[in-house]
XYZ file of C-alpha atoms in Angstrom:
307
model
C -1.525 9.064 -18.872
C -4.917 10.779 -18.253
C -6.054 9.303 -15.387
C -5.185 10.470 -12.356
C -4.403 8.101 -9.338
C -5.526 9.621 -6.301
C -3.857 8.028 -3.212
C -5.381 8.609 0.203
C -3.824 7.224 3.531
C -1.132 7.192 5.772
C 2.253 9.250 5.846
C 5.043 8.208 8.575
C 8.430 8.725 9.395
C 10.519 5.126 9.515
C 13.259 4.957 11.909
C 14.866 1.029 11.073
C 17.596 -0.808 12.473
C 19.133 -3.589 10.617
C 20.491 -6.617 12.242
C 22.218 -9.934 11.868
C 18.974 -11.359 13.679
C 15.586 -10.369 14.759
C 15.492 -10.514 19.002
C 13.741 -12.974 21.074
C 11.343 -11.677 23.913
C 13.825 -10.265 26.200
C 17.126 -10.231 24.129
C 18.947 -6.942 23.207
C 20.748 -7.135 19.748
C 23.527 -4.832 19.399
C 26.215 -3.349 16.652
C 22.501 -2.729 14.122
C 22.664 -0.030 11.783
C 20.392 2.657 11.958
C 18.589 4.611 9.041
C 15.854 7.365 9.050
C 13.690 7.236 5.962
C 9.972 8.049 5.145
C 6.984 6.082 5.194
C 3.592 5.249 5.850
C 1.316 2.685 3.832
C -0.302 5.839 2.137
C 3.075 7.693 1.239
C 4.419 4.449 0.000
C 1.739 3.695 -2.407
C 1.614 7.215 -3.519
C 5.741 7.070 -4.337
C 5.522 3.787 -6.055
C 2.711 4.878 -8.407
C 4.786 8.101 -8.848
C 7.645 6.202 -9.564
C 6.197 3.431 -11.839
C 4.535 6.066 -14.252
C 1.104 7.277 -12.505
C -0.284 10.647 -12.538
C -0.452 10.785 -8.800
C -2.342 12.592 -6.358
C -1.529 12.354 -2.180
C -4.516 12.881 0.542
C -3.285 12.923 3.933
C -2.314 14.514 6.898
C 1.140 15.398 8.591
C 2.120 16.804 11.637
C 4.396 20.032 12.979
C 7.751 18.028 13.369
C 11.349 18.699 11.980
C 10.442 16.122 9.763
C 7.780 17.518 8.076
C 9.115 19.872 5.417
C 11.740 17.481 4.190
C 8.613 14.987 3.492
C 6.539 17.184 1.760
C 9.775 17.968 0.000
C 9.929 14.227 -1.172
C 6.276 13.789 -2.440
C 6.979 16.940 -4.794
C 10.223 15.665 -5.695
C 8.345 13.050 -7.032
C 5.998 14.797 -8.638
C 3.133 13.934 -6.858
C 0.239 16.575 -6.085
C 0.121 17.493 -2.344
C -1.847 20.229 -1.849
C -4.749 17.988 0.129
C -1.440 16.914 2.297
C -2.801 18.912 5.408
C -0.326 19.983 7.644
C -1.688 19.521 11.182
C -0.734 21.672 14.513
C 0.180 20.475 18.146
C 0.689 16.622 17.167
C 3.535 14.680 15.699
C 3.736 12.641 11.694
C 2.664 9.292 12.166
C 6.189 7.242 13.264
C 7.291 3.933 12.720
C 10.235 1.778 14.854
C 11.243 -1.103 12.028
C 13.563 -4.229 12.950
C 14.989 -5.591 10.300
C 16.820 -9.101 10.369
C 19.383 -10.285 7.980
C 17.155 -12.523 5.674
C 14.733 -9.577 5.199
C 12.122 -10.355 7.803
C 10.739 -7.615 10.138
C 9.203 -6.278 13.358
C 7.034 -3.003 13.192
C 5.023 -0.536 15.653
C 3.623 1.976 14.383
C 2.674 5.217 16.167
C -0.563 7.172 14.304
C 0.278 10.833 15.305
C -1.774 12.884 12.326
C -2.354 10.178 10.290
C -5.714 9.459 12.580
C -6.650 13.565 11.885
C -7.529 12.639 8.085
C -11.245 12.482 9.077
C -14.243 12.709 6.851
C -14.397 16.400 7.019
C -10.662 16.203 5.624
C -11.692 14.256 2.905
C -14.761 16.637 1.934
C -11.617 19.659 1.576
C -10.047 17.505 -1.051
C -13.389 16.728 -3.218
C -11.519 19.173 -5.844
C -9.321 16.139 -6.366
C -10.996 13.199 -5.713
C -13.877 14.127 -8.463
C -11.048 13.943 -10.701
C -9.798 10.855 -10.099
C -9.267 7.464 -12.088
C -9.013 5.280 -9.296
C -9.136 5.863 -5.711
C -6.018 4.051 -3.598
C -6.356 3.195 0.026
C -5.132 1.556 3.164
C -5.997 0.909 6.596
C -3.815 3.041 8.846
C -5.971 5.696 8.805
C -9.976 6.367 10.626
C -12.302 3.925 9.568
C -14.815 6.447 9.705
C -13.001 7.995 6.867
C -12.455 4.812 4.649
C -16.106 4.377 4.816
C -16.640 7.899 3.689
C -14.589 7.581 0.904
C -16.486 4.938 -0.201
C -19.353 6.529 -0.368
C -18.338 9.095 -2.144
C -16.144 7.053 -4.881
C -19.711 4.598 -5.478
C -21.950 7.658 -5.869
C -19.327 9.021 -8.804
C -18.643 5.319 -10.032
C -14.670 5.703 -8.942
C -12.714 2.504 -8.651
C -11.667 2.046 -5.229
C -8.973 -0.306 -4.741
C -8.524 -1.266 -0.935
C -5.295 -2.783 0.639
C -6.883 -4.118 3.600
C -3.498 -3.822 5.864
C -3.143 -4.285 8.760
C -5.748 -6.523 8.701
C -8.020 -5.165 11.741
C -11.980 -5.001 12.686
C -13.691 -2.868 9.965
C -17.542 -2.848 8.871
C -17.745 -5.901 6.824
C -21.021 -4.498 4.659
C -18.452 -2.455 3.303
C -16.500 -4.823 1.351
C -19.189 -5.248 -1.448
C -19.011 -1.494 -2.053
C -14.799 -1.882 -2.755
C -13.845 -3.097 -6.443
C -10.270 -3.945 -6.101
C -9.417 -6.169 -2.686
C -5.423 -6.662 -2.219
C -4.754 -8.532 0.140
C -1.973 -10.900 1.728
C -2.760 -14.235 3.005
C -3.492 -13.012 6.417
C -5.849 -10.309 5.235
C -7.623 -12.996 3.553
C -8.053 -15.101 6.114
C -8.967 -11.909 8.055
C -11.615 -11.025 5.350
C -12.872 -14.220 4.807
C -12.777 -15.793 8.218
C -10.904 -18.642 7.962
C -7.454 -19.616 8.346
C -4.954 -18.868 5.026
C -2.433 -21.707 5.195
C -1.720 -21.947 1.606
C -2.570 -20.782 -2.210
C -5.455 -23.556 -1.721
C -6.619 -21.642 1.267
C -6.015 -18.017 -0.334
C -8.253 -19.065 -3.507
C -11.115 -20.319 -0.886
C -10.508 -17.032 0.919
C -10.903 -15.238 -2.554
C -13.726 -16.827 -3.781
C -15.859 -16.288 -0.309
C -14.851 -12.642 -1.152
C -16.204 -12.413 -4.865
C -19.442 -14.120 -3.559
C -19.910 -11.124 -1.095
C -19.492 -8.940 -4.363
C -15.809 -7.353 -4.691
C -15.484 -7.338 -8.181
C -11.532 -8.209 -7.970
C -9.864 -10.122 -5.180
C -5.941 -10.144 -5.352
C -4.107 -12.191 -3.176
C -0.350 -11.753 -2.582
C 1.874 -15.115 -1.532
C 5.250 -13.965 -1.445
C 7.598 -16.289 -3.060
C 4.483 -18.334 -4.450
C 3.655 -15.068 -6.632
C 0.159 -13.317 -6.778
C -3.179 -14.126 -8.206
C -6.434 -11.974 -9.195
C -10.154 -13.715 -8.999
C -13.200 -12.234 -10.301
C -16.186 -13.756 -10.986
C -15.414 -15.901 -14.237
C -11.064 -16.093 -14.126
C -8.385 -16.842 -12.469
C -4.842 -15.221 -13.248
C -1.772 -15.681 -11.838
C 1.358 -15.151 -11.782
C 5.064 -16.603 -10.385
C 7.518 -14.017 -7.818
C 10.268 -12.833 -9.577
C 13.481 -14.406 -7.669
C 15.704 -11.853 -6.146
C 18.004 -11.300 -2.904
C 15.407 -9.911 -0.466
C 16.920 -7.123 1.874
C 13.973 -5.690 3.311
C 10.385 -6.652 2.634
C 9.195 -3.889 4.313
C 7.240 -2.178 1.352
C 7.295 -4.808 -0.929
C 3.232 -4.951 -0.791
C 2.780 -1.301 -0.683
C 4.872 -0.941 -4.044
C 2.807 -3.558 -5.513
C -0.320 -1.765 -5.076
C 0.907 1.404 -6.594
C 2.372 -0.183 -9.058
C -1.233 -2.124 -9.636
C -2.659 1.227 -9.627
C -0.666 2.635 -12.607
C -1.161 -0.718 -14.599
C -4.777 -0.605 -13.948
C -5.321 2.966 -14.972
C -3.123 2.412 -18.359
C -5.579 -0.449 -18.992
C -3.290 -2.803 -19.060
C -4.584 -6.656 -19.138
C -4.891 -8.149 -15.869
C -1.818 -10.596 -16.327
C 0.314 -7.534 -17.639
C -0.791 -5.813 -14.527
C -0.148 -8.484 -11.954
C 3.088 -9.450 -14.124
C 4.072 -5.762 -13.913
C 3.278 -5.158 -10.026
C 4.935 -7.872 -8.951
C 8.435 -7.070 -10.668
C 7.776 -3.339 -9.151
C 7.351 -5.456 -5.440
C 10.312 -7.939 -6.237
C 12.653 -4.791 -7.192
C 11.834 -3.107 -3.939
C 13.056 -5.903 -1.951
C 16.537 -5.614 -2.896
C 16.962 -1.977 -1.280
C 16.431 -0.828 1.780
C 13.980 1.168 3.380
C 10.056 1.706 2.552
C 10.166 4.765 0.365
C 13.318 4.770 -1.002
C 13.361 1.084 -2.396
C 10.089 2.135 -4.904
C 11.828 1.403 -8.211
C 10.944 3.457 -11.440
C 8.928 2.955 -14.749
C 12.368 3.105 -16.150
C 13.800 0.014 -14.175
C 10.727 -1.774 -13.868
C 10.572 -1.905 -17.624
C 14.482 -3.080 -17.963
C 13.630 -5.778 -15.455
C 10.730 -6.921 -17.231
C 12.571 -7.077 -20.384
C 15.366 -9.306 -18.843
C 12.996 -11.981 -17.300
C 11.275 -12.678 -20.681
């Protein structure tokens, strides 16, 4: 594939505990089991597109900690290009503390560290890259500033951008027009569209406010009801894949890299959707953010059974 996927965004390291049950306010659970594994919405989406087939480039910044080299180590492993990963002096990798409970449901805190040095001037660096690129992958756990500058950029060379608007948190709203592909989860839409998301009824409403502002593509994920694109003249969508969830934590970060490689094979939008959503539903039944991205390999097998 030609096309080079060029993700930009977030890199953390997860520390997770696993439990029988998540804790009320004030309640200590004990005997959880304990794992160290890397994340970050940006590193995830970078690994899944990796992992599902992309050609796969990484913008982002890490910091001088132990676990530093080991990460890097991962992305190449991969084979993902890093050399616009900047490696950042005198502050930690962004970190995250993850609670997991037994039916797959989580709490997470996330500290920034370096991930909040990837400013515009960063971004400038890795023009060599970007210029090159077939779509342009983002999130928000890194500077808005910097979103907004990629933007700019990616309009004025007619780039994609596909945004995954998570965590859903204030942002300049006369950017949204400017962003072709909006992923979202129900509270993102709701976020987005200013209204409450109760329902697939409420996500289309959501969607459709979001196409009249002009994003080109609105895709709204619903967990166990499935996923659904909107543009202007169609709706598509499609069911979840049933499986025994373990861990949802990356389950919407794989299906945005996954998106990503779909999209840049030119792949029809139900393919695509149809395809993400068997990358997400795969990464639910492992645990941990990174590690749980499946491959083109078993994303094609599973595809192949559930027709």
């Amino acid at each position: 594939m030609n096309k080079k996927i060029v993700v930009i965004g977030s890199s953390n390291v997860d520390l997770i505990m696993k439990m029988d049950h998540l804790p009320e306010k004030g309640e200590t659970v004990t005997d959880a089991d304990f794992f160290q594994v890397y994340g970050g919405k940006g590193a995830n989406q970078a690994v899944a597109a990796a992992r599902a087939g992309g050609n796969v480039a990484f913008v982002s910044s890490v910091g001088e900690d132990a676990y530093t080299p080991q990460m890097l180590k991962n992305y190449k492993n991969d084979s993902i290009d890093t050399r616009f990963v900047f490696k950042e002096v005198g502050i930690a990798s962004g970190h995250a503390l993850i609670m997991i409970g037994d039916q797959g449901d989580n709490y997470l805190s996330v500290a920034p560290g370096a991930n909040y040095n990837l400013t515009p001037e960063r971004i400038d660096e890795a023009l060599p890259v970007l210029e090159k690129a077939g779509i342009i992958v983002m999130q928000y756990e890194i500077p808005e500033e910097t979103i907004k500058h990629v933007i700019d950029l990616s309009n004025a060379r007619n780039i994609p951008v596909l945004m995954n608007f998570a965590p859903a948190r204030q942002f300049d709203f006369s950017y949204i027009p400017k962003i072709d592909i909006l992923v979202l989860n129900e509270v993102e839409a709701g976020f987005l569209a200013g209204m409450q998301v109760k329902n697939e009824q409420d996500a289309e409403k959501a969607a459709v406010k979001l196409i009249e502002q002009g994003v080109v593509k609105v895709i709204i994920t619903l967990g166990a009801q499935g996923a659904f694109m909107l543009t202007n003249d169609q709706k598509i969508a499609v069911p979840a894949f049933k499986v025994d969830a373990v861990d949802t934590t990356a389950a919407g970060d794989t299906f945005c890299g996954a998106f990503a490689v779909a999209n840049a094979e030119g792949m029809i939008p139900a393919d695509a959707l149809r395809f993400a959503s068997a990358a997400a539903a795969l990464s639910v039944t492992q645990m941990g953010a990174q590690p749980s991205a499946p491959t083109r390999t078993e994303i094609d097998k599973f595809l192949k059974r559930k027709l």
